[in-house]
Coordinates of C-alpha atoms and ligand atoms in Angstrom, one line a residue:
X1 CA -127.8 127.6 34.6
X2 CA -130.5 126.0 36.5
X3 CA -130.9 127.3 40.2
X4 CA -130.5 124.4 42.8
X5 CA -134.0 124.4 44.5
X6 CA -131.9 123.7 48.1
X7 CA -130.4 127.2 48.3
X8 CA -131.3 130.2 49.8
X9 CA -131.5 132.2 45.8
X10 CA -134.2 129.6 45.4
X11 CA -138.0 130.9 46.0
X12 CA -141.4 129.0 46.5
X13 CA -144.3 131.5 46.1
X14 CA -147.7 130.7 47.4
X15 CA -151.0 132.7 47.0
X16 CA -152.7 132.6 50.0
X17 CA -151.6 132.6 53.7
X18 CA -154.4 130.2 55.1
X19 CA -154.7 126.9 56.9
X20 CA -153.1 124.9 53.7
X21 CA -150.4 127.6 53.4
X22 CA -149.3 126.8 56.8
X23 CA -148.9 123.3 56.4
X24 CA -147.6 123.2 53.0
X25 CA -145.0 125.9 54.6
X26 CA -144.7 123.5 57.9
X27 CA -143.7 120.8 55.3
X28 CA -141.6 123.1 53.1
X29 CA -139.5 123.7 56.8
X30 CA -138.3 120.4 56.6
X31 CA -136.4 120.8 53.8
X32 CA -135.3 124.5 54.4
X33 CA -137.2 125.1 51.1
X34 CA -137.3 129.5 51.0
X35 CA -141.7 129.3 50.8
X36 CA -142.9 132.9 50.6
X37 CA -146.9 133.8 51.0
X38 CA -149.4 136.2 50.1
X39 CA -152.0 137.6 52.0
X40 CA -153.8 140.1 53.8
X41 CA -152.1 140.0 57.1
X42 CA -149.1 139.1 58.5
X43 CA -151.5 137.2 61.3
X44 CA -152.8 134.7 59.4
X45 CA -152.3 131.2 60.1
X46 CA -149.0 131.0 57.7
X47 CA -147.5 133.8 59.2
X48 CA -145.0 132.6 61.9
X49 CA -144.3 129.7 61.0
X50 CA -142.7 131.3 57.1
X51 CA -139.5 132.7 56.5
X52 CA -142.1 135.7 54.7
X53 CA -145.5 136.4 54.3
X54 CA -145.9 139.7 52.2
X55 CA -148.9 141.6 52.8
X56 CA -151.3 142.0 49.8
X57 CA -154.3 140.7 48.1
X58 CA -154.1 137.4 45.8
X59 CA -157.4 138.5 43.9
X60 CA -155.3 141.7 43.0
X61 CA -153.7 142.2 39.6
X62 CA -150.1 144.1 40.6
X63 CA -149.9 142.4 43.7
X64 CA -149.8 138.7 42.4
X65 CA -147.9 140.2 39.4
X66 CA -144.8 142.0 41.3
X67 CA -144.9 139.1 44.5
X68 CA -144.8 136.7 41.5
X69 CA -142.4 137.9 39.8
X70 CA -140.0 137.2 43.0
X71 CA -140.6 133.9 42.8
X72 CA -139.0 130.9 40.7
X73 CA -142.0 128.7 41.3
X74 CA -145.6 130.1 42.3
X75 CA -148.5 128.0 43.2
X76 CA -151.2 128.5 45.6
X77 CA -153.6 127.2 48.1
X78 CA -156.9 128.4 46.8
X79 CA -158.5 128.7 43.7
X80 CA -159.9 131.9 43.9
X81 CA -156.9 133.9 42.8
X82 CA -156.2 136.6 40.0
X83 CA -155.7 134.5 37.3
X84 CA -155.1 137.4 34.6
X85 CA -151.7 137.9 36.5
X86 CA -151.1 134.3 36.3
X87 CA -151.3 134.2 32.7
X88 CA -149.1 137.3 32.3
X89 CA -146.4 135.7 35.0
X90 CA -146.4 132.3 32.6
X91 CA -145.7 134.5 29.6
X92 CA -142.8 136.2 31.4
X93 CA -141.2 132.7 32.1
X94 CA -142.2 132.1 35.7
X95 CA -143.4 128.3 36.7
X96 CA -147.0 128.6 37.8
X97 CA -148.2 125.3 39.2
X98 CA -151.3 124.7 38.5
X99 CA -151.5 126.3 35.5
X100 CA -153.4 129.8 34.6
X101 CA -155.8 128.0 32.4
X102 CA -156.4 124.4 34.5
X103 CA -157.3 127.4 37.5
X104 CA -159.2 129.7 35.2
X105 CA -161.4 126.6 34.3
X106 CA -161.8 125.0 38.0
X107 CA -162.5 128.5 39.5
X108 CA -166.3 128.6 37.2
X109 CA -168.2 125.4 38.0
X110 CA -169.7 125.7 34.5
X111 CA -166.3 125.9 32.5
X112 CA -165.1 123.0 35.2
X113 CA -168.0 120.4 33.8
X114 CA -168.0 121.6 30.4
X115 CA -164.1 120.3 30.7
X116 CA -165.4 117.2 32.0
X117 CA -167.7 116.7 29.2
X118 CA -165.0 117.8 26.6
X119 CA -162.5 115.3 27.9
X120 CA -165.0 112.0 28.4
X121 CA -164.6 112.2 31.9
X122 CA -167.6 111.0 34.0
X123 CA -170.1 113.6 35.6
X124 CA -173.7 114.6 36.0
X125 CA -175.5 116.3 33.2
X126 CA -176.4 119.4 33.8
X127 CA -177.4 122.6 31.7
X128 CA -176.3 126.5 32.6
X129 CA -178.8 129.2 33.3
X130 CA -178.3 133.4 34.2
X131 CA -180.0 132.8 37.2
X132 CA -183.2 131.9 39.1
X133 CA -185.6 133.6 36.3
X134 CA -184.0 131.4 33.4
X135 CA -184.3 128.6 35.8
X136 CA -187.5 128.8 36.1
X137 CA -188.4 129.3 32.4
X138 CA -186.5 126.0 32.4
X139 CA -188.6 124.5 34.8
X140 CA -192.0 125.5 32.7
X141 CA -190.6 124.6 29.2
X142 CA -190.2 121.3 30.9
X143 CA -186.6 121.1 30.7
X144 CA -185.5 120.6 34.3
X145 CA -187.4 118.3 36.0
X146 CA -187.5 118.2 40.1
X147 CA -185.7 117.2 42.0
X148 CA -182.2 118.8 41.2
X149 CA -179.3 120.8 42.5
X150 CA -178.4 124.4 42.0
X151 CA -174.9 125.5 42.2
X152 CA -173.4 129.1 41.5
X153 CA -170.8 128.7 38.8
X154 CA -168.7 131.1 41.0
X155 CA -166.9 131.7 45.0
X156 CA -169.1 128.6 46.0
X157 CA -167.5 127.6 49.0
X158 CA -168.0 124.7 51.7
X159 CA -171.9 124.3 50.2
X160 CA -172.9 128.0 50.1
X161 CA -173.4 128.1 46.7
X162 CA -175.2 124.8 46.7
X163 CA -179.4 124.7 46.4
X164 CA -181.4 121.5 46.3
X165 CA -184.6 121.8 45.0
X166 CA -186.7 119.1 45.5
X167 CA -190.1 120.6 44.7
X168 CA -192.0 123.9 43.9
X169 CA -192.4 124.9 47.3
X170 CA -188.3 125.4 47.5
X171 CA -187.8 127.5 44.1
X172 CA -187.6 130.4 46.4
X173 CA -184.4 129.2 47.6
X174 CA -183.1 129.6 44.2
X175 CA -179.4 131.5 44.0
X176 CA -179.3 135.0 42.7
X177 CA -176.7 133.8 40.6
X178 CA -175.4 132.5 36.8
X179 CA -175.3 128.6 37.8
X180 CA -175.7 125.4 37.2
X181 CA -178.5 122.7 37.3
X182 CA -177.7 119.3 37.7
X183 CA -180.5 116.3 38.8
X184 CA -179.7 115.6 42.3
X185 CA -178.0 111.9 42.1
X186 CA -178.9 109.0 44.1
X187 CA -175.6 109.1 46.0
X188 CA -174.5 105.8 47.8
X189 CA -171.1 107.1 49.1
X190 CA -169.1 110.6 48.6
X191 CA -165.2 109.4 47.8
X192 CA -162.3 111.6 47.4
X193 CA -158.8 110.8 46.2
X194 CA -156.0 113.2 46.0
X195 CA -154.1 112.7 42.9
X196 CA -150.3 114.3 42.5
X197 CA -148.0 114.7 39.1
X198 CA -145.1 116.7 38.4
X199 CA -143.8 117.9 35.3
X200 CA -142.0 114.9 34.5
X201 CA -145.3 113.2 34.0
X202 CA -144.7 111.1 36.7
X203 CA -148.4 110.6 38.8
X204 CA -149.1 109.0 42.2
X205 CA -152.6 108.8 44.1
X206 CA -153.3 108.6 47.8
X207 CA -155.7 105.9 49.1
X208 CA -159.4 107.2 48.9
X209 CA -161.3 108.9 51.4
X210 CA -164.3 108.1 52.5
X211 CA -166.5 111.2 53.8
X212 CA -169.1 109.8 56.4
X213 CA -171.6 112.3 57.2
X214 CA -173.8 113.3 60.4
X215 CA -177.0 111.3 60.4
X216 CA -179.0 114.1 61.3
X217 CA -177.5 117.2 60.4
X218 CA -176.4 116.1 56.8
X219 CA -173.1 117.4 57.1
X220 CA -169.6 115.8 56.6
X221 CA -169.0 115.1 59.9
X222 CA -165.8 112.5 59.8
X223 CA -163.4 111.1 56.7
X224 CA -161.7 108.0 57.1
X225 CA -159.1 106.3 54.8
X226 CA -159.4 103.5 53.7
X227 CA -162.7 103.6 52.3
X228 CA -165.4 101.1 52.8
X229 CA -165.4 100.0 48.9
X230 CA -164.0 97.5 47.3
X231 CA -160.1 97.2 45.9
X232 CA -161.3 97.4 42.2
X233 CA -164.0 100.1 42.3
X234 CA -161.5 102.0 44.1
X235 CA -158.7 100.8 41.2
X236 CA -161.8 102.5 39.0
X237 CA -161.8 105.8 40.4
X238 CA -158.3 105.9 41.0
X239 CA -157.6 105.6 36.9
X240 CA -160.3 108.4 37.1
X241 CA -158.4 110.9 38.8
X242 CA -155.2 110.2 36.9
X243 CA -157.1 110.9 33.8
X244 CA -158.4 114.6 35.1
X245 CA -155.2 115.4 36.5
X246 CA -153.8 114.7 33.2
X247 CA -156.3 116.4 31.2
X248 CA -156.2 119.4 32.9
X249 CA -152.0 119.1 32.4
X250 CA -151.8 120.0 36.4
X251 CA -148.6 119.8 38.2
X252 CA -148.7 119.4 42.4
X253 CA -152.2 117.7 43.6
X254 CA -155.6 117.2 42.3
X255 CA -158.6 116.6 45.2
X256 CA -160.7 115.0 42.4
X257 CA -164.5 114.5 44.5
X258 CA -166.3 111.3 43.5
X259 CA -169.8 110.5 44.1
X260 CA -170.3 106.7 44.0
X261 CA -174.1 106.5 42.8
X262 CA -176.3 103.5 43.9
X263 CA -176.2 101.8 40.6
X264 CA -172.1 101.8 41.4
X265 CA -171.2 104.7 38.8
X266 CA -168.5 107.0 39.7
X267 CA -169.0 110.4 39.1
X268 CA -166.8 113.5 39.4
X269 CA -168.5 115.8 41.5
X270 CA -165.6 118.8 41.3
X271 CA -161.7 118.9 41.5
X272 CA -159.8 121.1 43.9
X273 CA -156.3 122.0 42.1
X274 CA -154.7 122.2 45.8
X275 CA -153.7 120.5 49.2
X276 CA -157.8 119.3 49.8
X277 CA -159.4 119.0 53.4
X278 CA -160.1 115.5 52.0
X279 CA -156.0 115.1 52.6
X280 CA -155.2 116.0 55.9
X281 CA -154.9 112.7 57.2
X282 CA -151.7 111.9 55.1
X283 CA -149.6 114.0 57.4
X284 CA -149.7 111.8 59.8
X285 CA -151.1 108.5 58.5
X286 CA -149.1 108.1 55.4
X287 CA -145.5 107.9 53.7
X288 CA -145.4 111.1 52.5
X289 CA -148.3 114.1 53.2
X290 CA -150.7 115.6 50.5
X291 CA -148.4 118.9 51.7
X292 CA -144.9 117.2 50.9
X293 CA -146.4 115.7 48.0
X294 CA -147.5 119.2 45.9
X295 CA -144.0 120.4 47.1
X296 CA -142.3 117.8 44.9
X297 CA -144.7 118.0 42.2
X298 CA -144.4 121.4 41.3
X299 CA -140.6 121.2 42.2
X300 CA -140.3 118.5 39.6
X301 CA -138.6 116.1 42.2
X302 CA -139.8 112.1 42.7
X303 CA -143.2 112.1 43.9
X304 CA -143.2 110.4 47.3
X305 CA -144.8 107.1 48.5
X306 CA -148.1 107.6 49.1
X307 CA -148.6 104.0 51.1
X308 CA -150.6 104.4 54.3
X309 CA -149.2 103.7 57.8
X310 CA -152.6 103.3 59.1
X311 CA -156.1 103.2 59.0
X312 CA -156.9 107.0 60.1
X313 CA -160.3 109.1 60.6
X314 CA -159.9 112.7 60.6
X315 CA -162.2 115.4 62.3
X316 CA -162.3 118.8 61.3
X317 CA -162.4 121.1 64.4
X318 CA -164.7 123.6 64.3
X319 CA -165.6 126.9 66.3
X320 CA -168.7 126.2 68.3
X321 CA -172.1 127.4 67.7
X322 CA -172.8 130.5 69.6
X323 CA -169.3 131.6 70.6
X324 CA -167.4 134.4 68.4
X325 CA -164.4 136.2 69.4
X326 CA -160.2 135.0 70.4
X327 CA -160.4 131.3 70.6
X328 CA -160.2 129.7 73.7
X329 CA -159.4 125.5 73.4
X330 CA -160.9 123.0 75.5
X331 CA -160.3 119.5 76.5
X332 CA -157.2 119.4 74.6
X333 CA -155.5 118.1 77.2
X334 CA -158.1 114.8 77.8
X335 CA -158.1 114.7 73.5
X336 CA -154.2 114.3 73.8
X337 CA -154.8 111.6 76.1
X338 CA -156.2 109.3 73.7
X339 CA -153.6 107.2 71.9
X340 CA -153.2 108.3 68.3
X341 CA -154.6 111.1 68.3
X342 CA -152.9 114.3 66.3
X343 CA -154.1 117.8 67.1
X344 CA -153.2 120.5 63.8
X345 CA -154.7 123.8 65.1
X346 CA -154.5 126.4 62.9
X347 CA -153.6 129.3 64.9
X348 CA -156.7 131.8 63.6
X349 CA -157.2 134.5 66.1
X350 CA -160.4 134.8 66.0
X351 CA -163.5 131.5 66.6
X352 CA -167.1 132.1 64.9
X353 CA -169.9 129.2 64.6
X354 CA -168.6 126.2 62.7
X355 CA -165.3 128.3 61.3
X356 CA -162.4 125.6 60.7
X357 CA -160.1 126.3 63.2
X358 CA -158.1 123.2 63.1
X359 CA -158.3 119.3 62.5
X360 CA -157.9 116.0 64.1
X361 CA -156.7 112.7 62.6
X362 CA -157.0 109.9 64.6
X363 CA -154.9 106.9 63.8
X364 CA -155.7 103.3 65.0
X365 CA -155.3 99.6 63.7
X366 CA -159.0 99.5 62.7
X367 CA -161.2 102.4 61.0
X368 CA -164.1 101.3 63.3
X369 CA -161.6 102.1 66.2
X370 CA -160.4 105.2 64.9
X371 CA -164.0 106.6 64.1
X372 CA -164.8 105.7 67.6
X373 CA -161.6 107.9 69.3
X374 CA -163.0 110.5 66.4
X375 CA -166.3 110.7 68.3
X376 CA -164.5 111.2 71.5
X377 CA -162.4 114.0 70.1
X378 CA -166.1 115.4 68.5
X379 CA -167.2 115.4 71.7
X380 CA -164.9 117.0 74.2
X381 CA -162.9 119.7 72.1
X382 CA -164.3 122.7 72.4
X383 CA -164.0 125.8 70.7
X384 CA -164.9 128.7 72.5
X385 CA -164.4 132.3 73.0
Ligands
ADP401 P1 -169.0 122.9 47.4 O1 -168.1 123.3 46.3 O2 -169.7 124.0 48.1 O3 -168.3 121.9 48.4 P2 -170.4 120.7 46.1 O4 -170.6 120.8 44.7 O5 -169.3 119.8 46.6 O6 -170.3 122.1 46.8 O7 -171.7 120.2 46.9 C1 -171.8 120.1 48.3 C2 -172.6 118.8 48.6 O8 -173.9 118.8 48.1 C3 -171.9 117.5 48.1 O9 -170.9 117.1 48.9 C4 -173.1 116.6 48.0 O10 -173.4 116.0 49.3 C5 -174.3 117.5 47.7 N1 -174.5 117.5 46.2 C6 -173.9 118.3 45.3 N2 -174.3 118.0 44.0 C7 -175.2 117.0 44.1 C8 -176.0 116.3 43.2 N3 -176.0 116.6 41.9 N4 -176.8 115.4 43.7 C9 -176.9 115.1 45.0 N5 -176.2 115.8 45.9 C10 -175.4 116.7 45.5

C-alpha cells in the first residue's frame, strides 16, 4: 500500500545540511513533513530547526547508501553528492529526486553542455581541453580565439572555477584543470528562472530574475523580480526552461541561468537541479516559495501558484571583508526598521570575508523602490566577528 506522505512512517531525506537545507526544512515544518538531513555536523545551519540531521558525509558511498536507504524520498540541496550511491539507491526502489543521471550530468560542466547540444537547447559553443597545456596548443593551432572563458568542468563554485582570458598576457591565469572554453559572450542582461515539475508531468515556472551587478566590482550585487525585459522575451526563456527541465526528466526545481546576449539571444549559461540563490525571494514575495515548491514536486503533490505578491529585490548578506571568527550582526535592528524588509540569517557559526551568511528580500510596490531599501540594507548590516 502506498504510505500517506502526512504521517510520521513517512521520510524526506536530504543530502546536505546547508543554507537551502534549512529553508526547504523550515518549509517542510509547515506541513509536519518527517525531513531528515545529511551532513557533517549536527551545527550546521539545518540542524535545529530538523526533526534529524544525521552526521556523515554526502560525497561518501555507505553513508548516502544506508541514510538513503531510510528514506522514502531522497533529494538534496547540492549537486556535489555521491552519485554512485544514488544510482544503487534508484535500483533498490527508493525515489531519488533529481535523478542519478540528470545529477551525474549537471555535476561536470562538460557533460552539462554536451546535454545541451544533444537536446537543441540553446548555449554557447565551446570545445573541452585536459587543461591549460591543451589550451594552449588550442590557442596556437588557431582554434580558440581571444577573448574567451575558462571553466573547470568540476566543484566550480560561486565563479572559482571561472577564467576570462581576454588576451595573452592572462594565459597565466589558466586553471590547472580538465575544462571548458567557451567565447566570452556579449552579455546584455544575466536572467534566471526557477522551473518546478513533479512526476506527474505537471510544470510551473517562477517569474524571472534579474541579477544586477556592482558597477565596479563586477559582482552580483542585487536580484530583483520582475525583470526589466519584456513579457514575450521573458515568455521565450520561460518555454526554455520547461524544455531543460524536461529533457533532463527532473522532478522538484530547475534554476536554469540565462544570459540574454546583446543581439537578444537567450542562452543557457548552467542549470542548478536545486532550491537556487536566484529563488530566495519567493519565500516571501510569492504564492508559494522555490522551497515549498521542490517539496511538492518530488512529493508528486499539485505544484503551487507561483504568482508574485510583489515586486521584490533580494540581497545576499555576506560576512565582511577582514573579519573572521563567531558572527556578530549589526544594524539589524535599523534594517528591520525599513518597511518590507525580510531578514533569513542562516545561523553559520562562524563569519569569513564575503561567506553567505544570510539574505535579504526587500519587498515594495515598485522594483526601483525596493532596489533602493536594498541599498540601505547593503549598507548598514554588518557582518562582523
Ligand atoms: P559558477 O558556476 O561559478 O557560478 P558561471 O558559469 O555561472 O560560474 O560563471 C560565472 C559568471 O561569469 C557568470 O555569471 C557570467 O557573469 C560570467 N561568464 C560565464 N561564462 C561567460 C561567457 N561565456 N561569457 C561572458 N561571461 C561569462
Amino acid at each position: 500500500m502506498k504510505k500517506n506522505i502526512f504521517s510520521t512512517d513517512y521520510t524526506v531525506g536530504v543530502l546536505g545540511g546547508g543554507q537551502l537545507g534549512k529553508m526547504m526544512a523550515l518549509a517542510a515544518g509547515n506541513w509536519h513533513l518527517n525531513i531528515h538531513l545529511l551532513d557533517k555536523s549536527k551545527d550546521f545551519p539545518a540542524g535545529p530547526v530538523a526533526p534529524e540531521l544525521i552526521e556523515g558525509d554526502f560525497n561518501n558511498y555507505d553513508d548516502v547508501l544506508n541514510f538513503g536507504r531510510k528514506a522514502d524520498v531522497l533529494t538534496i540541496e547540492i549537486e556535489h553528492v555521491n552519485t554512485d550511491a544514488l544510482k544503487q539507491l534508484e535500483k533498490e526502489g527508493i525515489q531519488v529526486h533529481p535523478n542519478a543521471t540528470a545529477l551525474e550530468t549537471i555535476k561536470d560542466k562538460g557533460l552539462q553542455k554536451q546535454f545541451y547540444f544533444d537536446q537543441n537547447l540553446p548555449t554557447s559553443p565551446c570545445s573541452f581541453h585536459t587543461g591549460p597545456e591543451a589550451i594552449r596548443e588550442s590557442i596556437k593551432k588557431g582554434e580558440i580565439e581571444y577573448p574567451f572563458v575558462q571553466k573547470t568542468r568540476t566543484a566550480g563554485y560561486d565563479g572559482k572555477g571561472v577564467a576570462v582570458i581576454k588576451s595573452e598576457e592572462h594565459l597565466d591565469r589558466l586553471l590547472p584543470a580538465p575544462s571548458i572554453v567557451e567565447p566570452l559572450v556579449d552579455i546584455d542582461k544575466e536572467i534566471a528562472i526557477v522551473a518546478a515539475r513533479n512526476p506527474s508531468g505537471q510544470v510551473e515556472v517562477f517569474p524571472a530574475v534579474e541579477m544586477l551587478f556592482h558597477p565596479v566590482a563586477n559582482l552580483v550585487e542585487f536580484l530583483q523580480c520582475p525583470a526589466a525585459v519584456s513579457e514575450a522575451k521573458i515568455q521565450e526563456a520561460e518555454e526554455i526552461a520547461k524544455k531543460t527541465i524536461e529533457a533532463f526528466d527532473i522532478c522538484g526545481l530547475l534554476a536554469v541561468e540565462f544570459f540574454l546576449t546583446n543581439d537578444g539571444e537567450w542562452l543557457i549559461n548552467e542549470s542548478a537541479p536545486r532550491p537556487h540563490n536566484s529563488g530566495h525571494h519567493t519565500i516571501d514575495s510569492c504564492y508559494t516559495s522555490q522551497f515549498e515548491q521542490h517539496l511538492r514536486g518530488i512529493l508528486d503533490l499539485p505544484l503551487g501558484s507561483t504568482k508574485m505578491k510583489s515586486p521584490s529585490v533580494m540581497v545576499n548578506l555576506l560576512g565582511e571583508d577582514g573579519f573572521t571568527g563567531n558572527a556578530v550582526y549589526e544594524g539589524m535592528d535599523k534594517v528591520l526598521a525599513i518597511p518590507g524588509a525580510k531578514v533569513h540569517l542562516y545561523g553559520k557559526a562562524q563569519t569569513k570575508p564575503f561567506r553567505k551568511m544570510g539574505h535579504a528580500t526587500l519587498l515594495d510596490d515598485s522594483v526601483e523602490g525596493a532596489i533602493e531599501k536594498a541599498r540601505r540594507v547593503r549598507d548598514t548590516l554588518k557582518i562582523k566577528a
